[in-house]
Amino acid sequence: MGFLRDIGAPGVIVLIIAALIIFGPKRLPELGESIGKMFTSFKKSISGLTEEENSDKKNEKKDN
């Protein structure tokens, strides 16, 4: 993630313009929404895995 710190404001503007050219202004909100849903489901699945691991560790301690 170190390269993202070096982009700066001009780089972000170039990325936004490139996204507008590639996807168009009509599809960009749809793309943003689908990416947001993807990150939300990914976050839920990761937190679900950590909850399962924690419950497994608690069950192992109880068994010993």
mmCIF file of N, CA and C in Angstrom:
data_model
loop_
_atom_site.group_PDB
_atom_site.id
_atom_site.type_symbol
_atom_site.label_atom_id
_atom_site.label_comp_id
_atom_site.label_asym_id
_atom_site.label_seq_id
_atom_site.Cartn_x
_atom_site.Cartn_y
_atom_site.Cartn_z
ATOM 1 N N MET A 1 0.810 -1.189 0.000
ATOM 2 C CA MET A 1 0.000 0.000 0.000
ATOM 3 C C MET A 1 0.861 1.264 0.000
ATOM 4 N N GLY A 2 2.146 1.121 -0.041
ATOM 5 C CA GLY A 2 3.021 2.269 -0.017
ATOM 6 C C GLY A 2 2.902 3.136 -1.253
ATOM 7 N N PHE A 3 2.603 2.524 -2.397
ATOM 8 C CA PHE A 3 2.511 3.304 -3.619
ATOM 9 C C PHE A 3 1.298 4.222 -3.616
ATOM 10 N N LEU A 4 0.271 3.912 -2.822
ATOM 11 C CA LEU A 4 -0.908 4.764 -2.773
ATOM 12 C C LEU A 4 -0.630 6.084 -2.067
ATOM 13 N N ARG A 5 0.333 6.104 -1.179
ATOM 14 C CA ARG A 5 0.668 7.346 -0.491
ATOM 15 C C ARG A 5 1.362 8.325 -1.430
ATOM 16 N N ASP A 6 2.001 7.822 -2.455
ATOM 17 C CA ASP A 6 2.764 8.666 -3.369
ATOM 18 C C ASP A 6 1.935 9.224 -4.522
ATOM 19 N N ILE A 7 0.670 8.849 -4.629
ATOM 20 C CA ILE A 7 -0.148 9.302 -5.752
ATOM 21 C C ILE A 7 -0.444 10.792 -5.636
ATOM 22 N N GLY A 8 -0.997 11.233 -4.549
ATOM 23 C CA GLY A 8 -1.318 12.636 -4.362
ATOM 24 C C GLY A 8 -2.587 13.048 -5.082
ATOM 25 N N ALA A 9 -2.929 14.313 -4.977
ATOM 26 C CA ALA A 9 -4.158 14.837 -5.573
ATOM 27 C C ALA A 9 -4.158 14.753 -7.098
ATOM 28 N N PRO A 10 -3.073 15.114 -7.778
ATOM 29 C CA PRO A 10 -3.103 15.014 -9.249
ATOM 30 C C PRO A 10 -3.301 13.567 -9.728
ATOM 31 N N GLY A 11 -2.720 12.625 -9.035
ATOM 32 C CA GLY A 11 -2.889 11.223 -9.412
ATOM 33 C C GLY A 11 -4.311 10.746 -9.230
ATOM 34 N N VAL A 12 -4.941 11.185 -8.161
ATOM 35 C CA VAL A 12 -6.339 10.815 -7.916
ATOM 36 C C VAL A 12 -7.233 11.400 -8.996
ATOM 37 N N ILE A 13 -6.973 12.622 -9.374
ATOM 38 C CA ILE A 13 -7.764 13.260 -10.434
ATOM 39 C C ILE A 13 -7.592 12.500 -11.750
ATOM 40 N N VAL A 14 -6.380 12.095 -12.062
ATOM 41 C CA VAL A 14 -6.129 11.323 -13.287
ATOM 42 C C VAL A 14 -6.862 9.992 -13.229
ATOM 43 N N LEU A 15 -6.874 9.333 -12.071
ATOM 44 C CA LEU A 15 -7.587 8.061 -11.937
ATOM 45 C C LEU A 15 -9.091 8.244 -12.121
ATOM 46 N N ILE A 16 -9.643 9.303 -11.575
ATOM 47 C CA ILE A 16 -11.074 9.566 -11.728
ATOM 48 C C ILE A 16 -11.421 9.834 -13.189
ATOM 49 N N ILE A 17 -10.606 10.615 -13.861
ATOM 50 C CA ILE A 17 -10.849 10.910 -15.286
ATOM 51 C C ILE A 17 -10.733 9.635 -16.113
ATOM 52 N N ALA A 18 -9.745 8.802 -15.812
ATOM 53 C CA ALA A 18 -9.587 7.540 -16.542
ATOM 54 C C ALA A 18 -10.795 6.632 -16.309
ATOM 55 N N ALA A 19 -11.297 6.573 -15.084
ATOM 56 C CA ALA A 19 -12.475 5.754 -14.793
ATOM 57 C C ALA A 19 -13.695 6.279 -15.540
ATOM 58 N N LEU A 20 -13.839 7.596 -15.619
ATOM 59 C CA LEU A 20 -14.960 8.172 -16.368
ATOM 60 C C LEU A 20 -14.867 7.844 -17.855
ATOM 61 N N ILE A 21 -13.662 7.878 -18.394
ATOM 62 C CA ILE A 21 -13.489 7.572 -19.814
ATOM 63 C C ILE A 21 -13.753 6.091 -20.087
ATOM 64 N N ILE A 22 -13.243 5.227 -19.222
ATOM 65 C CA ILE A 22 -13.377 3.781 -19.447
ATOM 66 C C ILE A 22 -14.809 3.305 -19.222
ATOM 67 N N PHE A 23 -15.410 3.687 -18.091
ATOM 68 C CA PHE A 23 -16.718 3.151 -17.727
ATOM 69 C C PHE A 23 -17.879 4.066 -18.087
ATOM 70 N N GLY A 24 -17.625 5.331 -18.252
ATOM 71 C CA GLY A 24 -18.693 6.274 -18.577
ATOM 72 C C GLY A 24 -19.389 6.771 -17.324
ATOM 73 N N PRO A 25 -19.988 7.952 -17.415
ATOM 74 C CA PRO A 25 -20.615 8.538 -16.231
ATOM 75 C C PRO A 25 -21.875 7.800 -15.766
ATOM 76 N N LYS A 26 -22.523 7.068 -16.662
ATOM 77 C CA LYS A 26 -23.750 6.358 -16.268
ATOM 78 C C LYS A 26 -23.451 5.074 -15.505
ATOM 79 N N ARG A 27 -22.382 4.399 -15.856
ATOM 80 C CA ARG A 27 -22.070 3.119 -15.206
ATOM 81 C C ARG A 27 -21.218 3.269 -13.964
ATOM 82 N N LEU A 28 -20.608 4.416 -13.765
ATOM 83 C CA LEU A 28 -19.712 4.618 -12.629
ATOM 84 C C LEU A 28 -20.417 4.460 -11.277
ATOM 85 N N PRO A 29 -21.620 5.023 -11.070
ATOM 86 C CA PRO A 29 -22.301 4.786 -9.789
ATOM 87 C C PRO A 29 -22.648 3.318 -9.549
ATOM 88 N N GLU A 30 -23.046 2.622 -10.611
ATOM 89 C CA GLU A 30 -23.335 1.194 -10.494
ATOM 90 C C GLU A 30 -22.087 0.422 -10.098
ATOM 91 N N LEU A 31 -20.975 0.778 -10.697
ATOM 92 C CA LEU A 31 -19.706 0.125 -10.391
ATOM 93 C C LEU A 31 -19.310 0.377 -8.941
ATOM 94 N N GLY A 32 -19.468 1.617 -8.489
ATOM 95 C CA GLY A 32 -19.152 1.950 -7.103
ATOM 96 C C GLY A 32 -20.021 1.196 -6.117
ATOM 97 N N GLU A 33 -21.294 1.061 -6.433
ATOM 98 C CA GLU A 33 -22.213 0.333 -5.567
ATOM 99 C C GLU A 33 -21.840 -1.144 -5.490
ATOM 100 N N SER A 34 -21.514 -1.745 -6.615
ATOM 101 C CA SER A 34 -21.164 -3.168 -6.611
ATOM 102 C C SER A 34 -19.842 -3.409 -5.878
ATOM 103 N N ILE A 35 -18.900 -2.485 -6.011
ATOM 104 C CA ILE A 35 -17.641 -2.620 -5.279
ATOM 105 C C ILE A 35 -17.887 -2.483 -3.778
ATOM 106 N N GLY A 36 -18.758 -1.555 -3.386
ATOM 107 C CA GLY A 36 -19.104 -1.400 -1.974
ATOM 108 C C GLY A 36 -19.749 -2.644 -1.400
ATOM 109 N N LYS A 37 -20.663 -3.245 -2.149
ATOM 110 C CA LYS A 37 -21.303 -4.490 -1.697
ATOM 111 C C LYS A 37 -20.284 -5.615 -1.577
ATOM 112 N N MET A 38 -19.336 -5.657 -2.512
ATOM 113 C CA MET A 38 -18.304 -6.680 -2.473
ATOM 114 C C MET A 38 -17.455 -6.542 -1.212
ATOM 115 N N PHE A 39 -17.023 -5.299 -0.902
ATOM 116 C CA PHE A 39 -16.219 -5.083 0.295
ATOM 117 C C PHE A 39 -17.004 -5.400 1.558
ATOM 118 N N THR A 40 -18.305 -5.072 1.584
ATOM 119 C CA THR A 40 -19.137 -5.359 2.751
ATOM 120 C C THR A 40 -19.252 -6.860 2.973
ATOM 121 N N SER A 41 -19.511 -7.610 1.913
ATOM 122 C CA SER A 41 -19.630 -9.064 2.070
ATOM 123 C C SER A 41 -18.289 -9.689 2.440
ATOM 124 N N PHE A 42 -17.203 -9.153 1.893
ATOM 125 C CA PHE A 42 -15.876 -9.654 2.238
ATOM 126 C C PHE A 42 -15.590 -9.403 3.718
ATOM 127 N N LYS A 43 -15.932 -8.226 4.203
ATOM 128 C CA LYS A 43 -15.709 -7.885 5.609
ATOM 129 C C LYS A 43 -16.541 -8.790 6.525
ATOM 130 N N LYS A 44 -17.787 -9.057 6.140
ATOM 131 C CA LYS A 44 -18.639 -9.940 6.937
ATOM 132 C C LYS A 44 -18.079 -11.354 6.966
ATOM 133 N N SER A 45 -17.577 -11.832 5.832
ATOM 134 C CA SER A 45 -17.043 -13.195 5.798
ATOM 135 C C SER A 45 -15.767 -13.304 6.621
ATOM 136 N N ILE A 46 -14.930 -12.287 6.593
ATOM 137 C CA ILE A 46 -13.705 -12.299 7.388
ATOM 138 C C ILE A 46 -14.037 -12.257 8.869
ATOM 139 N N SER A 47 -14.994 -11.403 9.265
ATOM 140 C CA SER A 47 -15.348 -11.330 10.686
ATOM 141 C C SER A 47 -16.013 -12.630 11.122
ATOM 142 N N GLY A 48 -16.758 -13.278 10.228
ATOM 143 C CA GLY A 48 -17.359 -14.569 10.551
ATOM 144 C C GLY A 48 -16.300 -15.635 10.769
ATOM 145 N N LEU A 49 -15.235 -15.604 9.967
ATOM 146 C CA LEU A 49 -14.159 -16.572 10.140
ATOM 147 C C LEU A 49 -13.436 -16.366 11.467
ATOM 148 N N THR A 50 -13.193 -15.116 11.826
ATOM 149 C CA THR A 50 -12.492 -14.863 13.089
ATOM 150 C C THR A 50 -13.370 -15.240 14.273
ATOM 151 N N GLU A 51 -14.694 -15.054 14.162
ATOM 152 C CA GLU A 51 -15.590 -15.471 15.235
ATOM 153 C C GLU A 51 -15.575 -16.986 15.382
ATOM 154 N N GLU A 52 -15.540 -17.709 14.261
ATOM 155 C CA GLU A 52 -15.483 -19.174 14.315
ATOM 156 C C GLU A 52 -14.174 -19.639 14.940
ATOM 157 N N GLU A 53 -13.075 -18.995 14.585
ATOM 158 C CA GLU A 53 -11.786 -19.367 15.157
ATOM 159 C C GLU A 53 -11.775 -19.123 16.659
ATOM 160 N N ASN A 54 -12.325 -18.004 17.096
ATOM 161 C CA ASN A 54 -12.371 -17.698 18.522
ATOM 162 C C ASN A 54 -13.233 -18.700 19.269
ATOM 163 N N SER A 55 -14.375 -19.083 18.696
ATOM 164 C CA SER A 55 -15.242 -20.056 19.365
ATOM 165 C C SER A 55 -14.574 -21.436 19.389
ATOM 166 N N ASP A 56 -13.822 -21.779 18.334
ATOM 167 C CA ASP A 56 -13.099 -23.049 18.329
ATOM 168 C C ASP A 56 -12.031 -23.070 19.416
ATOM 169 N N LYS A 57 -11.326 -21.968 19.589
ATOM 170 C CA LYS A 57 -10.285 -21.892 20.626
ATOM 171 C C LYS A 57 -10.902 -21.992 22.008
ATOM 172 N N LYS A 58 -12.069 -21.377 22.222
ATOM 173 C CA LYS A 58 -12.738 -21.441 23.513
ATOM 174 C C LYS A 58 -13.189 -22.873 23.807
ATOM 175 N N ASN A 59 -13.687 -23.566 22.766
ATOM 176 C CA ASN A 59 -14.129 -24.944 22.937
ATOM 177 C C ASN A 59 -12.936 -25.857 23.255
ATOM 178 N N GLU A 60 -11.796 -25.611 22.644
ATOM 179 C CA GLU A 60 -10.592 -26.411 22.926
ATOM 180 C C GLU A 60 -10.137 -26.212 24.360
ATOM 181 N N LYS A 61 -10.195 -24.997 24.851
ATOM 182 C CA LYS A 61 -9.805 -24.723 26.230
ATOM 183 C C LYS A 61 -10.745 -25.404 27.214
ATOM 184 N N LYS A 62 -12.048 -25.440 26.895
ATOM 185 C CA LYS A 62 -13.018 -26.084 27.768
ATOM 186 C C LYS A 62 -12.808 -27.595 27.804
ATOM 187 N N ASP A 63 -12.397 -28.166 26.677
ATOM 188 C CA ASP A 63 -12.181 -29.605 26.598
ATOM 189 C C ASP A 63 -10.958 -30.038 27.394
ATOM 190 N N ASN A 64 -9.964 -29.178 27.525
ATOM 191 C CA ASN A 64 -8.748 -29.522 28.251
ATOM 192 C C ASN A 64 -9.007 -29.351 29.684
#
